[in-house]
XYZ file of C-alpha atoms in Angstrom:
616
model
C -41.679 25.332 -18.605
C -40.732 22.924 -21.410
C -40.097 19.277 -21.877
C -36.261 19.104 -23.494
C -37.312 15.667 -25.370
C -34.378 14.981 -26.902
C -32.839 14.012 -23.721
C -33.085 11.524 -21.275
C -31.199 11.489 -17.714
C -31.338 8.226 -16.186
C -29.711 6.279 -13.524
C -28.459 2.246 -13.378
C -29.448 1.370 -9.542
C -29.432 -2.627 -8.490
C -28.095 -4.551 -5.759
C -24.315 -5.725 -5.436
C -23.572 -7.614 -8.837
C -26.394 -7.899 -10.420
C -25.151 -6.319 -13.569
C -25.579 -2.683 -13.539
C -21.858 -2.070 -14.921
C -22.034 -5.442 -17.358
C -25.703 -3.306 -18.895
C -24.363 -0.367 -19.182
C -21.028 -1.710 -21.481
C -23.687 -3.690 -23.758
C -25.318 -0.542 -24.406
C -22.470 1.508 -24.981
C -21.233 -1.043 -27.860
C -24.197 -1.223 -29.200
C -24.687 2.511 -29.434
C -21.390 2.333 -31.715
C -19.384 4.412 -29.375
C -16.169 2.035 -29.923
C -14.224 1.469 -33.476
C -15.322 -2.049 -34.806
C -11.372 -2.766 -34.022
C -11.232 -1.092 -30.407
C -10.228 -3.294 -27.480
C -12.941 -2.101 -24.794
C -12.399 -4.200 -21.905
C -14.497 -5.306 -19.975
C -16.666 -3.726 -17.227
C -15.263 -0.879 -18.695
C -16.768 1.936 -16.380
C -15.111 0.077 -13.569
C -12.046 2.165 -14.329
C -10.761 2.588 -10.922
C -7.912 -0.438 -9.922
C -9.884 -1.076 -6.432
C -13.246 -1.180 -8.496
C -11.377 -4.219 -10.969
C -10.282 -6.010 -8.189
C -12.826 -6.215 -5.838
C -15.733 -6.734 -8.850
C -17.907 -3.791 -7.772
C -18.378 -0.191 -8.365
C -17.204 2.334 -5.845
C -17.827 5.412 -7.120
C -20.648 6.821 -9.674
C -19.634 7.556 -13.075
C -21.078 9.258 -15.805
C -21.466 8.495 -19.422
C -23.850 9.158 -22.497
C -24.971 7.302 -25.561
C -27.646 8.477 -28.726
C -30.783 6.521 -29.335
C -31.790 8.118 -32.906
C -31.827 11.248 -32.449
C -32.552 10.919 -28.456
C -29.277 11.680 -25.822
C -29.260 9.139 -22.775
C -27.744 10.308 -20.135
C -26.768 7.151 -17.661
C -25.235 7.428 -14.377
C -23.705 4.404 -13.049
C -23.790 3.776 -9.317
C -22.969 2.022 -6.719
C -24.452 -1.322 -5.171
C -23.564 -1.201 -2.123
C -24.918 0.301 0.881
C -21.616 1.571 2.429
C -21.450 3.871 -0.883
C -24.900 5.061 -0.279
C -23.934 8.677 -0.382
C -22.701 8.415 -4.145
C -25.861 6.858 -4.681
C -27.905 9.526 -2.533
C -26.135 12.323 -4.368
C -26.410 11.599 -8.566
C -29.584 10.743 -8.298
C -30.065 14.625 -8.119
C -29.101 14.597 -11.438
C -31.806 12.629 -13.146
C -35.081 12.062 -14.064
C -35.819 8.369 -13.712
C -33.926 4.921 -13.008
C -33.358 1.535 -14.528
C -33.659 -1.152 -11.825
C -31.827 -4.459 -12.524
C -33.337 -7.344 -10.381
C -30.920 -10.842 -10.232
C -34.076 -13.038 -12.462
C -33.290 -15.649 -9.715
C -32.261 -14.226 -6.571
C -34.966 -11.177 -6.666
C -34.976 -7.957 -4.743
C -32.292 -7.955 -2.548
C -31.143 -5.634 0.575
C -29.638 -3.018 -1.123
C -32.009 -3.298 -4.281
C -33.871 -1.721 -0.731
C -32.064 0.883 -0.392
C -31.671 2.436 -3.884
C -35.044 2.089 -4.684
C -36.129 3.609 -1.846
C -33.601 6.768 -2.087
C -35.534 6.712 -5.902
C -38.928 6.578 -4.765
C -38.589 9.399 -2.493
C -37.273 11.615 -4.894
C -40.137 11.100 -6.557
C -38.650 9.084 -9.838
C -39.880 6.451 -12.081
C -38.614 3.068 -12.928
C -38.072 0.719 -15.601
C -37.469 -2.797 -14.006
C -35.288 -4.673 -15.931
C -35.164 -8.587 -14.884
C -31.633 -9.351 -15.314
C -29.711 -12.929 -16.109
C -33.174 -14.212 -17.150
C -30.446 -17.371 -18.630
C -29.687 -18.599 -15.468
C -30.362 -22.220 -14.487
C -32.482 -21.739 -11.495
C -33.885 -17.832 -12.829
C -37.030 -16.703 -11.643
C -38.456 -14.105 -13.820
C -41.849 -13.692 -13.168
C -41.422 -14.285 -9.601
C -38.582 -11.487 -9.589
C -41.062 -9.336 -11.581
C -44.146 -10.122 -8.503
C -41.370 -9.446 -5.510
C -40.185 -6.445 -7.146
C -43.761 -4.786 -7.174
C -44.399 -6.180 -3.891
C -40.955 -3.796 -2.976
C -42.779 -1.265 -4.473
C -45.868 -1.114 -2.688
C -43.765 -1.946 0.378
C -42.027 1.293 0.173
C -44.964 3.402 -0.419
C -44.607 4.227 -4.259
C -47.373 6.472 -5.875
C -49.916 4.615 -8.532
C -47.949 6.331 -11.088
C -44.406 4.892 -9.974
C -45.732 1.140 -9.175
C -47.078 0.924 -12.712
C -43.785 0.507 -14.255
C -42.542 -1.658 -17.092
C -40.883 -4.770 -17.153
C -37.730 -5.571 -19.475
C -36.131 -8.866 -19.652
C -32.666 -9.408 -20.384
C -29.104 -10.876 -20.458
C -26.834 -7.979 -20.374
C -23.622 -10.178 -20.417
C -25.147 -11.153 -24.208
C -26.819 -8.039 -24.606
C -30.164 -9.148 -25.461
C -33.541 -7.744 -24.013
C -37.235 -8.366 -24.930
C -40.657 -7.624 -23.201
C -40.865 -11.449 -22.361
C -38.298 -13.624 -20.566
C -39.015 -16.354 -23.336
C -38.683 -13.754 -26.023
C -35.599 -11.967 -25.987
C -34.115 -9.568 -29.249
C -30.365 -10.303 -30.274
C -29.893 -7.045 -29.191
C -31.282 -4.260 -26.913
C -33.504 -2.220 -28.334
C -36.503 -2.976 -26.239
C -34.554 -1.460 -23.565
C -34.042 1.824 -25.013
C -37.520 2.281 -26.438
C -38.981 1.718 -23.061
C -36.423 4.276 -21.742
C -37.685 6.786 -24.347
C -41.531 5.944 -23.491
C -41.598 5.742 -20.023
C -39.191 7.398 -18.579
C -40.141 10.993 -18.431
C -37.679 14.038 -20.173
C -36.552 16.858 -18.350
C -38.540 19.657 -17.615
C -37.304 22.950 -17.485
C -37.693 26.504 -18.284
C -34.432 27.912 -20.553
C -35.296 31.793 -19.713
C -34.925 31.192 -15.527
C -31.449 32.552 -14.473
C -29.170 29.470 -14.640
C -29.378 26.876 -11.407
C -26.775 24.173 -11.531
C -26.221 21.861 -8.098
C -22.762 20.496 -7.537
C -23.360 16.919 -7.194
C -19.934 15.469 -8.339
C -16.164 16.361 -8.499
C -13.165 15.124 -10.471
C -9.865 16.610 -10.804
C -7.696 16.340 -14.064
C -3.952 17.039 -14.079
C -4.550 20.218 -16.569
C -7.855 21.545 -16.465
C -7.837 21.151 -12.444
C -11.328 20.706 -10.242
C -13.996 19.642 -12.741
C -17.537 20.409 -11.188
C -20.546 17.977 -12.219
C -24.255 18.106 -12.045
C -27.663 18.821 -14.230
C -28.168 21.978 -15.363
C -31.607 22.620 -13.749
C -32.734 25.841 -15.827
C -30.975 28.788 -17.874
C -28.232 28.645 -19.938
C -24.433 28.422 -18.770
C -21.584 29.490 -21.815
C -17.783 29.645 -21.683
C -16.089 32.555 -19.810
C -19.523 33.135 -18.097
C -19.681 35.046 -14.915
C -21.581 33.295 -12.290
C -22.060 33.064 -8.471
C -21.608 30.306 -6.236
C -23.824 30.018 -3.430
C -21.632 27.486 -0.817
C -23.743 25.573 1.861
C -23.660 28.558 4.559
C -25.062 30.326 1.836
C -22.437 32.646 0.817
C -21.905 34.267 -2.068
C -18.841 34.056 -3.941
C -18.180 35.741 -7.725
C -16.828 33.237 -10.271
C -16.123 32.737 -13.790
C -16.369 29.769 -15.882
C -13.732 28.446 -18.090
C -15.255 25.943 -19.715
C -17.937 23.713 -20.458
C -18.067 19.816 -21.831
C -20.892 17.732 -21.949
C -21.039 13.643 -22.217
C -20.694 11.595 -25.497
C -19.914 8.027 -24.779
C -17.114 7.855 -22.186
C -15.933 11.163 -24.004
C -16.069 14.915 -22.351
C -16.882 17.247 -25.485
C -16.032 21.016 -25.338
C -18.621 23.680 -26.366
C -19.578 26.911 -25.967
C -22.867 27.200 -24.465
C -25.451 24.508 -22.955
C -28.927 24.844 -22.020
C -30.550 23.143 -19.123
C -31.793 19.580 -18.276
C -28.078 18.893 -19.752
C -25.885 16.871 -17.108
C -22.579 18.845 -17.779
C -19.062 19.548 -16.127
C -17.514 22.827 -15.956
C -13.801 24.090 -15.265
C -12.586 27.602 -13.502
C -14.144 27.311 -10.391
C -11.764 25.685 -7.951
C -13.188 26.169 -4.931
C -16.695 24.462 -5.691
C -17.786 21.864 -3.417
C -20.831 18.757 -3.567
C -23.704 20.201 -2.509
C -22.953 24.029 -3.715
C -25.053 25.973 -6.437
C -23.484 27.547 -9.523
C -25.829 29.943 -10.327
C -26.799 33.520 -12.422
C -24.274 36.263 -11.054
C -27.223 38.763 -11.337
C -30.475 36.957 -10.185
C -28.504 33.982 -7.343
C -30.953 31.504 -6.555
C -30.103 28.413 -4.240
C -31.068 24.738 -4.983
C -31.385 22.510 -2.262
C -28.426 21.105 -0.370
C -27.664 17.292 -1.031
C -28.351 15.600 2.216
C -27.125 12.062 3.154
C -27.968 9.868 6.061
C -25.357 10.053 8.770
C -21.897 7.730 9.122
C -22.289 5.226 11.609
C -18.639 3.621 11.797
C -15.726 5.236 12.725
C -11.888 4.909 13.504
C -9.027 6.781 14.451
C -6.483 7.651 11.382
C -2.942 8.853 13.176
C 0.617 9.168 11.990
C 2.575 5.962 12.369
C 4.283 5.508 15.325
C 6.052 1.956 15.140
C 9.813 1.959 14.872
C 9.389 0.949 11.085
C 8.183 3.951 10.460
C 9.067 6.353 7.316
C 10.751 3.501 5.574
C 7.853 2.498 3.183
C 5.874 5.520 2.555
C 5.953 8.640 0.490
C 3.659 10.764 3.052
C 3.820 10.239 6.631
C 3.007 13.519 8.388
C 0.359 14.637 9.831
C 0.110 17.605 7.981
C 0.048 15.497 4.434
C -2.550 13.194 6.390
C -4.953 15.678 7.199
C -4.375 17.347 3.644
C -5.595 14.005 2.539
C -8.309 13.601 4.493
C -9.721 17.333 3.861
C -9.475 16.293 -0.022
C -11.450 13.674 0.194
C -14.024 15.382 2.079
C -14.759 17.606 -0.979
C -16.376 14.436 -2.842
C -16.832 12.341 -0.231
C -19.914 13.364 0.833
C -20.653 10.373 3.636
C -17.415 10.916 5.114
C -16.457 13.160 8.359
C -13.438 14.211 9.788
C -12.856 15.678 13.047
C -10.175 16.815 15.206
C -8.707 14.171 18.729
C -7.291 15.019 21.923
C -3.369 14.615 19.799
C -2.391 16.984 17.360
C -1.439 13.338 15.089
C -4.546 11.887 15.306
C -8.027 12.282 12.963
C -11.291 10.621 13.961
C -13.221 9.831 10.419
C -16.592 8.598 10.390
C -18.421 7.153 7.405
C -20.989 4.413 6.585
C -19.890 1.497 6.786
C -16.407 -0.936 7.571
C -16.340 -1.520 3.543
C -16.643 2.538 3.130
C -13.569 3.237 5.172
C -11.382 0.280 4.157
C -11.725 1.684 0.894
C -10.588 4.845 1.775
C -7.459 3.228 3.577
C -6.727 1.070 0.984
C -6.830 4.282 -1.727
C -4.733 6.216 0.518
C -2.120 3.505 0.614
C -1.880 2.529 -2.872
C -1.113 6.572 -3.031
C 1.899 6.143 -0.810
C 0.323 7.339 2.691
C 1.872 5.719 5.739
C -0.416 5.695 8.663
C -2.059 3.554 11.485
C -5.969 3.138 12.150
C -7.582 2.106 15.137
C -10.479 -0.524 15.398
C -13.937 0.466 13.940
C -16.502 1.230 16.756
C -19.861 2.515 16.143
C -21.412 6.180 16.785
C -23.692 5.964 19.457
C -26.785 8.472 19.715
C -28.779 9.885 22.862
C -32.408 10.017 22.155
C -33.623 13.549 22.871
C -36.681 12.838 24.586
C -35.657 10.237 27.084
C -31.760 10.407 27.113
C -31.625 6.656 26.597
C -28.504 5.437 24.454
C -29.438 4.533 21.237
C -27.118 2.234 18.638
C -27.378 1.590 14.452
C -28.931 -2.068 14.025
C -28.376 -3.278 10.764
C -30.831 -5.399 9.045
C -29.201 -8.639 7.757
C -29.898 -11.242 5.425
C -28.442 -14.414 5.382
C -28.168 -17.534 2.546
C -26.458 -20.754 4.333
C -26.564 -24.690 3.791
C -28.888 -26.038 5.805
C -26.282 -28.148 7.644
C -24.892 -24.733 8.853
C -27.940 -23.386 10.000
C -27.380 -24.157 13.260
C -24.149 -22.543 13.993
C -25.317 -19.504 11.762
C -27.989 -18.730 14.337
C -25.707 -19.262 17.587
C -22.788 -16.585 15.683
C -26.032 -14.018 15.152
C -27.761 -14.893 18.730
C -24.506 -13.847 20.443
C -24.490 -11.291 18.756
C -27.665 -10.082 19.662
C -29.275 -10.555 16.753
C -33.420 -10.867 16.734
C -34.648 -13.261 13.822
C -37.361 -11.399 11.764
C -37.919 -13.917 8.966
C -36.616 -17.289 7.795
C -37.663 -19.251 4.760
C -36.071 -22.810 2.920
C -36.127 -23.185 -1.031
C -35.745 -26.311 -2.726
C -32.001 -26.737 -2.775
C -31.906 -27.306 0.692
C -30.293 -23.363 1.236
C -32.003 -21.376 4.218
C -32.562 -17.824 4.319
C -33.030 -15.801 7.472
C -33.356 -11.922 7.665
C -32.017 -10.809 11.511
C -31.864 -7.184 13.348
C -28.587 -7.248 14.192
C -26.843 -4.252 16.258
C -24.250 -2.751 14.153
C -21.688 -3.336 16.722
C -22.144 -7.406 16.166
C -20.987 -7.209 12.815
C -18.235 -5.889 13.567
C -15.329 -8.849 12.978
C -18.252 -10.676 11.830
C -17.856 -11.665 8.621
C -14.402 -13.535 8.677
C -16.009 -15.939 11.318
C -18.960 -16.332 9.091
C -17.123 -17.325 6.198
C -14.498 -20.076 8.392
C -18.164 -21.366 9.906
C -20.056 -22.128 6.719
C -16.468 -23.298 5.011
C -17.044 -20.573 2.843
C -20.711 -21.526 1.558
C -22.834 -19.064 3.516
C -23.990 -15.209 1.870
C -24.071 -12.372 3.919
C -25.825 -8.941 3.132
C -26.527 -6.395 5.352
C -28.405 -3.029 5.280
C -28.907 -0.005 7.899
C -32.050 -0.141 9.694
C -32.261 2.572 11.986
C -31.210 3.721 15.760
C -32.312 1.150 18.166
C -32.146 1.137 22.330
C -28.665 -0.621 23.286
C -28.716 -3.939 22.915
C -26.720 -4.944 26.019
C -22.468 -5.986 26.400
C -21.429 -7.923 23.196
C -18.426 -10.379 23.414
C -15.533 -9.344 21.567
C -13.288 -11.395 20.465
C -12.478 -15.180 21.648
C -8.494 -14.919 20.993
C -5.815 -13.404 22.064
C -2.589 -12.202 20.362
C 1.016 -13.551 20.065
C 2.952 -10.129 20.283
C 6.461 -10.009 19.686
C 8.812 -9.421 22.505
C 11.897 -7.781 21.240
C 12.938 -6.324 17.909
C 14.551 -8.115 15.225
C 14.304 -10.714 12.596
C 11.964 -13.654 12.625
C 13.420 -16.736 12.340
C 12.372 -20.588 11.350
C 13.691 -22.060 15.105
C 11.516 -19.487 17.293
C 8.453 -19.575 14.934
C 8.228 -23.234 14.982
C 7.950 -22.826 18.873
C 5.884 -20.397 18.557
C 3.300 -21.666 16.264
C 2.674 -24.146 19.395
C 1.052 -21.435 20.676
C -1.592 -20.766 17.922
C -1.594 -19.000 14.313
C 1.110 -17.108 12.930
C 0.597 -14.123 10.513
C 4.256 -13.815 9.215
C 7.299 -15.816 7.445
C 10.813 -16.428 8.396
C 12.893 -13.508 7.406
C 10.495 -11.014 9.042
C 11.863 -7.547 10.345
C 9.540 -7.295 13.600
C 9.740 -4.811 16.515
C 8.353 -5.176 20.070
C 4.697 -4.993 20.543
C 4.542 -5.876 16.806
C 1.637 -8.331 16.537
C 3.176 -12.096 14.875
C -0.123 -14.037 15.531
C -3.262 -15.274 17.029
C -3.416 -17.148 20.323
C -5.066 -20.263 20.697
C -6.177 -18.589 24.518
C -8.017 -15.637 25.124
C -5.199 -14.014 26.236
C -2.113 -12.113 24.961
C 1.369 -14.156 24.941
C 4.621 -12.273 24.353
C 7.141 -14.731 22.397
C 10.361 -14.014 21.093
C 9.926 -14.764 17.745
C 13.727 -13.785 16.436
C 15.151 -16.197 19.006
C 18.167 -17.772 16.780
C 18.860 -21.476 17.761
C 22.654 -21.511 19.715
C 25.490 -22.877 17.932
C 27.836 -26.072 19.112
C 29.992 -28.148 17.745
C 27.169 -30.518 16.706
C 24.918 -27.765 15.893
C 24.735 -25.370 12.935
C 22.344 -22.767 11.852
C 20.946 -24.749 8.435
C 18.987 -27.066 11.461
C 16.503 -24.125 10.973
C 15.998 -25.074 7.631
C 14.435 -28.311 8.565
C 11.719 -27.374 10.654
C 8.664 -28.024 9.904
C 6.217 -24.434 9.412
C 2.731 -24.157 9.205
C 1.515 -21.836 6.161
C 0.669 -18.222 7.855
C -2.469 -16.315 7.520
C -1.777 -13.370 4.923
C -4.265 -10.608 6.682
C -5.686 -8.614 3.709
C -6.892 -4.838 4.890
C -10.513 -6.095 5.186
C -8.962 -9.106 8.311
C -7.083 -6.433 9.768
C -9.509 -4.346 10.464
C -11.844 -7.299 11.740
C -9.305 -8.678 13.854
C -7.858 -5.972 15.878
C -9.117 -5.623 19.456
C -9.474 -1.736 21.052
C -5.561 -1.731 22.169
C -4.283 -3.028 18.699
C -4.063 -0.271 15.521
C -3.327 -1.255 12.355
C -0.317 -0.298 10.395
C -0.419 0.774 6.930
C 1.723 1.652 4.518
C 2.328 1.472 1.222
C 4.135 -2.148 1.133
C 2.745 -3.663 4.115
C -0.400 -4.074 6.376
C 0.740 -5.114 10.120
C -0.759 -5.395 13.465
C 0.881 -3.820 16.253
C -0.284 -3.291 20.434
C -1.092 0.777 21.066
C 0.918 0.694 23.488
C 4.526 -1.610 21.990
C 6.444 -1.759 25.056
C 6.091 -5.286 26.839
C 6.041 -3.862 30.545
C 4.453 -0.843 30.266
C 1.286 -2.514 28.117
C 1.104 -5.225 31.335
C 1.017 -2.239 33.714
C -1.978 -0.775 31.733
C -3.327 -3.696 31.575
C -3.493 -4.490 35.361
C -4.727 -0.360 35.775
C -7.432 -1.120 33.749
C -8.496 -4.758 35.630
C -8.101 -2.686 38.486
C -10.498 -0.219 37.396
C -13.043 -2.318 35.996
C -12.460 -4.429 39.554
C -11.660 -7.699 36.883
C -9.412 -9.809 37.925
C -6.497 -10.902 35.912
C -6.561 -14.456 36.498
């Protein structure tokens, strides 16, 4: 076994913006990857449109920069728990991490949940105390929580002796003091060659590579990522690939490109403790090993922690179907969805009762908006049912166990009060609670999974948009008891047709409407949201009759409140269990499963009957 020295494989892990993807730019400029004249803009791994939009990163990217004569491999990942499988899986792929801690907010929930997936993989850490400029930082009190984290989560001596970099990556500046920062970043990259260990690995083992990422690219095809763990790989190169039933199947490499910068570099051969990608072997999957044809040895599969959210994705089946989207079968949709599964490692698919219909599972509401919102902006047309979360038996004692999240909270203190009514309906058990000097309270609450769902939108509109939410899985719990849905009902459209200004300024009477004038709607179609906690069918393309004193420009003077635009993320919180949502490529709208007026009343009353609830 050898130490390959010139090379370092680390990771960027932190909690939701605090300025993993911001780091890793200042140290790609300053490793003079970029002309002097190049426009690099910013955030620059962020290359995905969703990532840009939404100011976080979604999926783990892979890049490399030279420190003398040292190669630093750096992974970017992830923040967020609902992406924890990205995270999970490239941290197969090195050797240590850099932890960026907010200087004045401190560990945070997922800072958690990274560090922990790090810890038990048996990694070590540079802590790097990030936005050390801020007004109200806190470095050495970040510095003392973060080691508390540590010791919290059961780190080794070796990994809870780790060293502490200050910085401002926005400026690019880090020192060994939060008073004494370089113009630059060097600190950072010295501590990354001292402390974080190189890979070790022995070059004359048959070759071991574990697929731990794919990309596809309009020419080469499937590219395959992960760390060469020992051998050598070169181009045309038979090998084997063990899949996860372990099966082996004959293959042949194409070719072989390692990471300069944000650059993929052909060549010939590469030896291991090398992060590389390789071409020619199509059917690869994550979790797979590419190995020596004549001596196949298996690494160990990549295993995530199970979804715990899921939702129903079926072909559309409104009457405005077909007209927006590019793919709308259920053939394409499953294609889709199978696709996705081959990087997607969180995710699961599985077959319904109707041939039209896919129930995916995955970790989080954020995880599979994502996916519906990708899908669209590809030109799928489909509907999605409510999220509901995956219940478990436990083993021993049969009892029905749920996901409870664990869920920190930052308010005002003059919404403190409603804050804790919101998370007490919800069943949510208070763990912690603290005050700082700005008069902003913190509480930490066990919260089943299932109360967060359509939580957040009411948590915003109760703390006027003031209050921060996090939340992190906790475990399986016993189940907490009923949970009240939602308070509201839904104004449904009646008939098909086009909205107009005379019905909807009846209508908005009635409670909130979600569309304008000018509106193509169809019966069952969902226009609004009650004021009552009950459904009201309106007729919201009633035109205003003509006389000879009246005219049809009347409409135009009405008076119309401004609607609620429903992004993907409202949708999905609002819907009850009898509503989908409808998505397509143009539009988002909320329709009734069942869109004919009498036959949904007639379920309705079946199911009162059944559940021996009166209608009132």
């Amino acid at each position: 076994m050898i130490q390959q020295d010139k090379i370092r494989n680390i990771a960027i892990i932190a909690h939701v913006d605090h300025g993993k993807t911001t780091l890793v730019d200042a140290m790609l400029k300053q490793s003079k990857i970029f002309r002097d004249n190049q426009n690099v803009p910013e955030r620059v791994m962020d290359s995905n449109d969703l990532e840009r939009e939404r100011g976080i990163t979604i999926l783990a990217k892979n890049t490399a920069i030279r420190y003398g004569d040292i190669k630093i491999n750096i992974v970017d990942t992830p923040g967020h728990a609902d992406f924890g499988g990205e995270v999970e899986r490239v941290l197969n792929m090195v050797d240590g991490v850099l932890l960026l801690v907010d200087a004045a907010e401190g560990p945070m929930p997922q800072t958690r949940f990274v560090l922990r997936k790090a810890l038990e993989l048996g990694h070590r850490a540079i802590v790097v105390i990030n936005k050390v400029d801020r007004t109200n930082a806190r470095p050495q009190w970040a510095a003392n929580a973060t080691f508390d984290l540590f010791v919290e989560l059961g780190a080794t001596e070796e990994q809870a002796d780790f060293p502490v970099i200050y910085a401002i990556a926005s400026a690019g500046r880090a020192g060994t003091a939060p008073d004494d920062l370089a113009p630059h970043l060097q600190p950072l990259f010295e501590a990354i060659v001292q402390h974080l260990p190189a890979p070790v690995v022995d070059p004359d083992m048959p070759s071991q590579l574990l697929v731990t990422n794919l990309t596809y690219d309009d020419y080469k095809g499937k590219i395959i990522l992960g760390r060469l763990s020992g051998g050598t790989l070169r181009r045309l190169q038979p090998v084997a690939r063990i899949d996860r039933e372990g099966n082996l199947h004959p293959e042949k490499i194409a070719q072989i490109f390692i990471h300069e910068g944000l650059e993929r570099i052909d060549v010939e051969e590469v030896t291991a403790g090398e992060i590389v990608a390789l071409t020619g072997i199509p059917e690869a999957y994550i979790g797979e090993t590419i190995t020596d044809l004549a001596d196949p040895r298996p690494l160990p599969p990549i295993i995530v922690e199970a979804p715990t959210v899921r939702m129903t994705f079926g072909v559309n089946t409104s009457p405005l179907s077909g007209r927006e989207g590019t793919w709308s079968t259920s053939r394409k949709l499953k294609e889709r969805l199978d696709r996705e599964l081959e990087r997607n490692v969180a995710l699961r698919v599985e077959p319904t009762d109707s041939a039209d219909t896919m129930l995916v599972s995955g970790r989080g509401e954020l995880h599979l908006a994502i996916l519906i919102e990708t899908m669209r902006r590809e030109g799928y047309e489909f509907q999605v049912s409510a999220p509901e979360v995956i219940m478990r038996q436990d083993p021993d004692t049969g009892e029905t166990l749920e996901p409870v999240e664990e869920v920190h909270v930052e308010v005002p203190d003059a919404s403190s009060g409603i804050v804790i009514e919101m998370l007490g309906q919800r069943k949510g058990q208070l763990t912690n609670m603290r005050q700082d000097e700005s008069g902003s309270v913190y509480y930490t609450y066990l919260v089943p999974t299932r109360g967060l769902l359509g939580f957040r939108q009411a948590f915003l509109t109760a703390t006027r948009g003031m209050g921060i939410v996090h939340s992190l899985f906790y475990g399986y719990e016993p189940y907490a008891g009923p949970i009240r849905g939602r308070s509201s009902g839904s104004l449904v459209a009646w008939e098909p047709g086009t909205a107009t200004a005379y019905a909807m300024f009846n209508a908005q009477e009635r409670g909130q409407l979600f569309i304008n004038p000018g509106i193509e709607v169809y019966e069952g179609m969902i226009v609004g949201r009650c004021s009552r906690d009950e459904d009201i069918s309106i007729n919201i393309a009633k035109k205003k009759h003509l006389t000879n004193h009246r005219s049809s420009s009347g409409d135009e003077l009405v008076h119309l409140e401004a609607p609620l635009q429903m992004s993907l993320d409202d949708a999905l919180e609002y819907i009850a269990d009898d509503e989908l949502v409808e998505v397509t490529p143009k539009n988002i709208r909320l329709r009734k499963r069942i869109l004919d007026t009498e036959e949904r009343r007639k379920s309705k009353k079946t199911r009162s009957g059944d559940n021996g609830v009166s209608n009132g």
